Short mmCIF file of C-alpha atoms in Angstrom, two decimals:
data_model
loop_
_atom_site.label_atom_id
_atom_site.label_comp_id
_atom_site.label_asym_id
_atom_site.label_seq_id
_atom_site.Cartn_x
_atom_site.Cartn_y
_atom_site.Cartn_z
CA MET C 17 0.09 0.06 0.25
CA LYS C 18 0.93 3.91 -1.23
CA ILE C 19 0.50 6.88 1.42
CA GLY C 20 0.14 10.03 -0.95
CA ILE C 21 -2.09 13.16 -1.30
CA SER C 22 -4.92 14.25 -3.60
CA THR C 23 -3.87 17.95 -5.44
CA SER C 24 -7.50 18.81 -4.19
CA THR C 25 -5.31 19.23 -0.39
CA PHE C 26 -3.91 22.45 -2.18
CA PHE C 27 -6.64 24.17 -3.47
CA ASN C 28 -6.61 27.55 -2.76
CA THR C 29 -2.98 27.71 -1.63
CA VAL C 30 -1.14 26.34 -4.07
CA ARG C 31 -0.86 26.72 -7.90
CA ALA C 32 -2.07 23.47 -10.03
CA GLU C 33 0.80 23.84 -12.30
CA ASN C 34 3.33 23.81 -8.92
CA VAL C 35 1.56 21.09 -7.54
CA PHE C 36 4.19 18.72 -8.48
CA GLU C 37 7.34 20.53 -7.53
CA PHE C 38 5.35 20.88 -3.36
CA MET C 39 4.88 17.08 -3.89
CA HIS C 40 8.61 15.66 -4.92
CA LYS C 41 10.35 18.37 -1.89
CA MET C 42 8.08 16.57 0.52
CA ARG C 43 9.38 13.60 -0.95
CA VAL C 44 5.82 12.24 -1.78
CA ASP C 45 5.42 9.87 -4.87
CA THR C 46 1.64 8.80 -5.47
CA ALA C 47 -0.90 10.88 -5.89
CA GLU C 48 -4.76 12.22 -7.49
CA VAL C 49 -4.53 14.96 -9.31
CA ARG C 50 -7.69 17.14 -8.86
CA LEU C 51 -8.64 19.20 -11.58
CA ASN C 52 -10.61 21.99 -10.65
CA THR C 53 -12.19 24.56 -14.18
CA PHE C 54 -12.94 24.36 -17.52
CA SER C 55 -9.46 25.80 -18.86
CA GLU C 56 -8.41 22.84 -16.73
CA TYR C 57 -10.19 20.04 -18.79
CA GLU C 58 -8.29 21.68 -22.12
CA LYS C 59 -5.99 19.25 -23.48
CA ALA C 60 -3.20 21.81 -23.88
CA PHE C 61 -3.31 22.59 -20.10
CA VAL C 62 -3.36 18.60 -18.97
CA ASP C 63 -0.14 18.20 -21.41
CA ASN C 64 1.48 21.12 -19.79
CA LEU C 65 1.08 19.59 -16.51
CA ALA C 66 1.37 15.99 -16.86
CA ARG C 67 5.15 17.28 -18.52
CA LEU C 68 5.48 18.57 -14.37
CA ARG C 69 5.11 15.45 -12.60
CA SER C 70 8.29 15.35 -11.40
CA GLY C 71 8.25 11.09 -11.15
CA VAL C 72 4.88 11.58 -9.11
CA GLU C 73 2.90 8.25 -9.94
CA VAL C 74 -0.88 9.70 -10.38
CA ASN C 75 -3.06 6.98 -9.36
CA SER C 76 -6.19 8.82 -10.24
CA VAL C 77 -7.66 11.77 -11.91
CA SER C 78 -10.77 13.68 -10.31
CA ALA C 79 -12.99 16.88 -11.59
CA LEU C 80 -15.00 19.61 -10.29
CA SER C 81 -17.60 16.84 -10.93
CA THR C 82 -20.75 18.89 -10.29
CA GLN C 83 -20.02 20.92 -13.09
CA PHE C 84 -21.31 18.16 -15.72
CA GLU C 85 -21.02 14.38 -14.08
CA PRO C 86 -24.99 14.86 -13.01
CA GLN C 87 -25.76 16.40 -16.88
CA LEU C 88 -23.97 12.83 -17.71
CA PHE C 89 -27.50 11.26 -16.27
CA SER C 90 -29.73 13.48 -17.90
CA ALA C 91 -32.83 12.45 -19.89
CA ASN C 92 -32.07 14.95 -22.37
CA MET C 93 -30.10 13.42 -25.07
CA ARG C 94 -28.41 16.75 -26.18
CA VAL C 95 -27.25 17.79 -22.64
CA ARG C 96 -25.59 14.28 -21.80
CA ALA C 97 -24.05 14.50 -25.40
CA ASP C 98 -22.87 18.33 -24.08
CA ALA C 99 -21.40 16.49 -20.81
CA GLU C 100 -19.74 13.86 -22.23
CA ILE C 101 -17.81 15.90 -24.13
CA ILE C 102 -16.48 17.12 -20.95
CA PHE C 103 -16.21 13.88 -19.83
CA ARG C 104 -13.81 12.56 -22.49
CA LYS C 105 -11.47 15.44 -21.93
CA VAL C 106 -11.20 14.17 -18.22
CA CYS C 107 -10.82 10.45 -19.54
CA TYR C 108 -8.01 12.07 -21.91
CA ALA C 109 -6.08 13.63 -18.62
CA CYS C 110 -6.24 10.53 -17.47
CA PHE C 111 -4.35 8.48 -20.06
CA ALA C 112 -2.17 12.19 -19.96
CA PHE C 113 -0.80 11.67 -16.40
CA GLY C 114 -0.64 7.64 -16.64
CA ALA C 115 -3.99 7.68 -14.13
CA LYS C 116 -5.06 4.34 -13.88
CA PHE C 117 -8.68 5.80 -12.27
CA TYR C 118 -11.06 8.31 -12.88
CA SER C 119 -12.85 8.93 -9.35
CA PHE C 120 -16.18 9.82 -9.84
CA CYS C 121 -19.56 11.18 -8.47
CA GLY C 122 -22.02 10.85 -10.77
CA PRO C 123 -25.24 12.39 -9.94
CA ILE C 124 -26.52 14.63 -7.36
CA ASN C 125 -29.23 13.39 -4.88
CA LEU C 126 -29.86 16.44 -2.78
CA GLU C 127 -33.17 15.62 -2.03
CA GLY C 128 -32.09 12.29 0.31
CA TYR C 129 -34.02 10.25 -2.95
CA LYS C 130 -33.44 6.30 -2.39
CA ASP C 131 -35.74 4.52 -4.67
CA PHE C 132 -33.13 4.57 -7.51
CA ASP C 133 -34.09 2.47 -10.99
CA TYR C 134 -30.57 0.21 -10.63
CA ALA C 135 -30.92 -1.10 -13.98
CA ARG C 136 -31.37 2.29 -15.77
CA LEU C 137 -28.34 3.60 -13.76
CA GLY C 138 -26.22 0.24 -14.37
CA GLN C 139 -26.78 0.76 -18.01
CA ARG C 140 -25.47 4.47 -17.78
CA PHE C 141 -22.71 3.48 -15.33
CA ASN C 142 -21.21 0.97 -17.95
CA GLN C 143 -22.12 2.73 -20.74
CA LEU C 144 -19.50 5.81 -19.07
CA ALA C 145 -17.10 2.98 -18.24
CA ASP C 146 -16.73 1.51 -21.52
CA ILE C 147 -15.90 4.87 -22.80
CA ALA C 148 -13.32 5.66 -20.41
CA ALA C 149 -11.96 1.96 -21.11
CA THR C 150 -10.96 3.56 -24.88
CA TYR C 151 -8.83 5.77 -22.87
CA GLY C 152 -7.32 3.43 -20.78
CA VAL C 153 -8.77 4.21 -17.45
CA THR C 154 -11.28 2.80 -15.02
CA LEU C 155 -14.23 4.68 -13.71
CA SER C 156 -13.87 4.87 -9.82
CA LEU C 157 -17.26 5.73 -8.24
CA LYS C 158 -16.88 8.14 -5.41
CA ASN C 159 -19.38 8.06 -1.72
CA CYS C 160 -19.67 11.45 -1.87
CA ARG C 161 -22.43 12.55 0.89
CA TRP C 162 -24.97 14.49 -1.98
CA SER C 163 -24.59 12.20 -4.13
CA TYR C 164 -26.45 8.65 -5.14
CA ALA C 165 -23.79 7.36 -4.54
CA ALA C 166 -23.60 8.64 -0.71
CA THR C 167 -24.78 4.74 1.00
CA PRO C 168 -23.04 1.29 1.50
CA GLU C 169 -26.46 -0.09 -0.14
CA PHE C 170 -25.79 2.05 -3.50
CA PHE C 171 -22.81 0.07 -3.74
CA LYS C 172 -23.75 -3.34 -3.08
CA LYS C 173 -26.66 -3.03 -5.73
CA ILE C 174 -24.53 -1.12 -8.16
CA ALA C 175 -21.70 -2.95 -7.73
CA GLU C 176 -23.79 -6.06 -8.94
CA ARG C 177 -24.61 -4.64 -11.96
CA CYS C 178 -21.27 -3.02 -13.30
CA PRO C 179 -18.78 -5.64 -13.07
CA GLY C 180 -16.30 -3.50 -14.14
CA LEU C 181 -16.74 -0.30 -12.10
CA PHE C 182 -14.28 0.58 -9.21
CA THR C 183 -14.72 2.66 -6.14
CA THR C 184 -12.85 5.73 -4.61
CA LEU C 185 -13.53 6.07 -0.56
CA SER C 186 -14.23 8.70 1.21
CA LEU C 187 -13.27 9.06 5.18
CA TYR C 188 -14.83 12.53 4.89
CA HIS C 189 -18.46 11.56 2.87
CA ALA C 190 -18.46 8.42 4.88
CA GLU C 191 -18.87 10.09 7.92
CA SER C 192 -20.35 13.33 7.08
CA ALA C 193 -23.20 11.31 6.23
CA GLY C 194 -23.75 8.77 9.11
CA TYR C 195 -21.85 6.00 8.22
CA ASP C 196 -18.36 4.40 9.20
CA LEU C 197 -15.79 4.17 6.13
CA ARG C 198 -15.63 0.23 6.81
CA GLU C 199 -18.98 0.32 5.89
CA PHE C 200 -18.56 1.16 2.29
CA ILE C 201 -15.31 -0.90 2.92
CA ASP C 202 -18.40 -4.01 3.32
CA ALA C 203 -20.17 -3.18 0.43
CA CYS C 204 -17.31 -3.34 -2.41
CA PRO C 205 -15.46 -6.01 -3.59
CA PRO C 206 -11.64 -5.56 -2.15
CA GLN C 207 -10.56 -6.29 -5.37
CA ARG C 208 -11.77 -2.90 -6.74
CA ILE C 209 -11.02 -0.27 -4.22
CA ALA C 210 -9.49 2.27 -6.42
CA SER C 211 -7.75 4.10 -3.56
CA ILE C 212 -8.71 5.76 -0.20
CA GLU C 213 -8.88 9.75 0.75
CA VAL C 214 -8.81 10.59 4.48
CA CYS C 215 -8.90 13.26 6.70
CA ASP C 216 -9.53 13.86 10.11
CA TYR C 217 -11.11 15.28 12.28
CA THR C 218 -11.66 16.83 16.14
CA LYS C 219 -15.26 17.45 17.79
CA LEU C 220 -15.34 20.71 15.88
CA GLU C 221 -13.67 20.29 13.20
CA TRP C 222 -11.96 18.44 10.31
CA CYS C 223 -8.23 18.33 10.32
CA LEU C 224 -5.35 16.96 8.50
CA PRO C 225 -4.57 13.17 9.65
CA GLY C 226 -2.45 13.30 13.00
CA ARG C 227 -4.41 16.06 14.31
CA GLY C 228 -7.44 14.49 15.17
CA ARG C 229 -9.10 11.49 16.44
CA TYR C 230 -9.53 9.38 14.11
CA ARG C 231 -7.48 5.69 14.65
CA PHE C 232 -6.10 5.68 11.37
CA ASP C 233 -3.82 2.54 13.23
CA ARG C 234 -7.21 0.42 13.18
CA LEU C 235 -8.03 1.07 9.82
CA PHE C 236 -4.63 0.14 8.42
CA ALA C 237 -4.90 -3.00 10.12
CA GLU C 238 -7.88 -3.53 8.43
CA LEU C 239 -7.00 -2.82 4.97
CA ASP C 240 -4.05 -5.11 5.79
CA ARG C 241 -6.43 -8.11 7.20
CA ARG C 242 -8.42 -7.52 3.96
CA ARG C 243 -5.21 -7.32 1.61
CA ILE C 244 -6.96 -4.34 0.20
CA ASN C 245 -3.87 -2.74 -1.16
CA ALA C 246 -4.76 0.69 -2.87
CA PRO C 247 -3.52 3.63 -2.48
CA VAL C 248 -4.25 6.14 1.21
CA LEU C 249 -4.35 9.46 0.06
CA ILE C 250 -4.30 12.54 2.07
CA ALA C 251 -7.58 14.62 0.78
CA ALA C 252 -8.16 17.92 3.36
CA ASP C 253 -9.03 21.32 2.47
CA SER C 254 -6.80 24.15 2.51
CA ASP C 255 -8.35 25.69 5.92
CA CYS C 256 -6.95 22.47 7.29
CA TYR C 257 -3.56 24.20 7.17
CA THR C 258 -1.88 27.15 7.65
CA ASP C 259 1.74 26.26 5.60
CA MET C 260 3.05 23.46 3.68
CA ALA C 261 5.04 22.10 6.80
CA GLN C 262 1.41 20.77 8.88
CA VAL C 263 1.12 18.76 5.79
CA ARG C 264 4.00 17.41 5.34
CA ALA C 265 4.14 16.21 9.03
CA SER C 266 0.81 14.54 8.45
CA TYR C 267 1.73 12.50 5.03
CA GLU C 268 4.86 11.27 7.43
CA TYR C 269 2.45 10.64 10.37
CA LEU C 270 0.36 8.31 7.82
CA THR C 271 3.08 6.82 6.03
CA SER C 272 4.84 5.76 9.70
CA LEU C 273 1.67 4.51 11.55
CA TYR C 274 0.96 2.07 8.70
CA HIS C 275 4.32 0.70 8.68
CA ASN C 276 3.51 0.50 12.30
CA ALA C 277 0.37 -1.41 12.08
CA ILE C 278 1.09 -4.10 9.69
CA GLN C 279 4.74 -5.08 11.03
#
């Protein structure tokens, strides 16, 4: 298992063009790349950023999903077609970075709707997974608390219909939706977990791993017991730290804790 960082952690603190330089200085060798806006989906931007990787292995790429991913499930064909243009650009970004996975959030569910048409959704996820596969990329569904995929039950049912769909698990989104992360781990085939995004929390706020009360040693032991080798990536908001030394310390904390937990 590898420990890494999602570049979403550096949003509003480090320019996208400089994130790999910062990670290289921190000796971080595994990452997810977060693309945040339409201009960042364009080939020229992606190709330039990919040239700056500095040896960092990119496991996955994610986008600011609410900009277009929900529209991929629209009943209107023109809306879907326009969204697919952007979807393909993100798939290309995965290819350019050498990433295996596109970390995908999908449709929004702000009303808490639960009576899903899993057959229809499964068909659409499979169509999108097929498009991603033409770029050599695997689609990986994330458990965003505001999306259809906010519950372990959803993952159980959609996994049955989508054998090529992987999972990106988020500690923040699991806890925010009222679940223990391990409930999602139980619901997902272990060989189809692409990555696990982590932050930490105190009684009052979210924070960097190692500055809160979450028992990462137990998480690492659980992942090792289940033989889940997906990378664990720090994904924290920029208001969780005041300088890069704190991010580096969090990364070193997780790395040391992992090695101690599996001995």
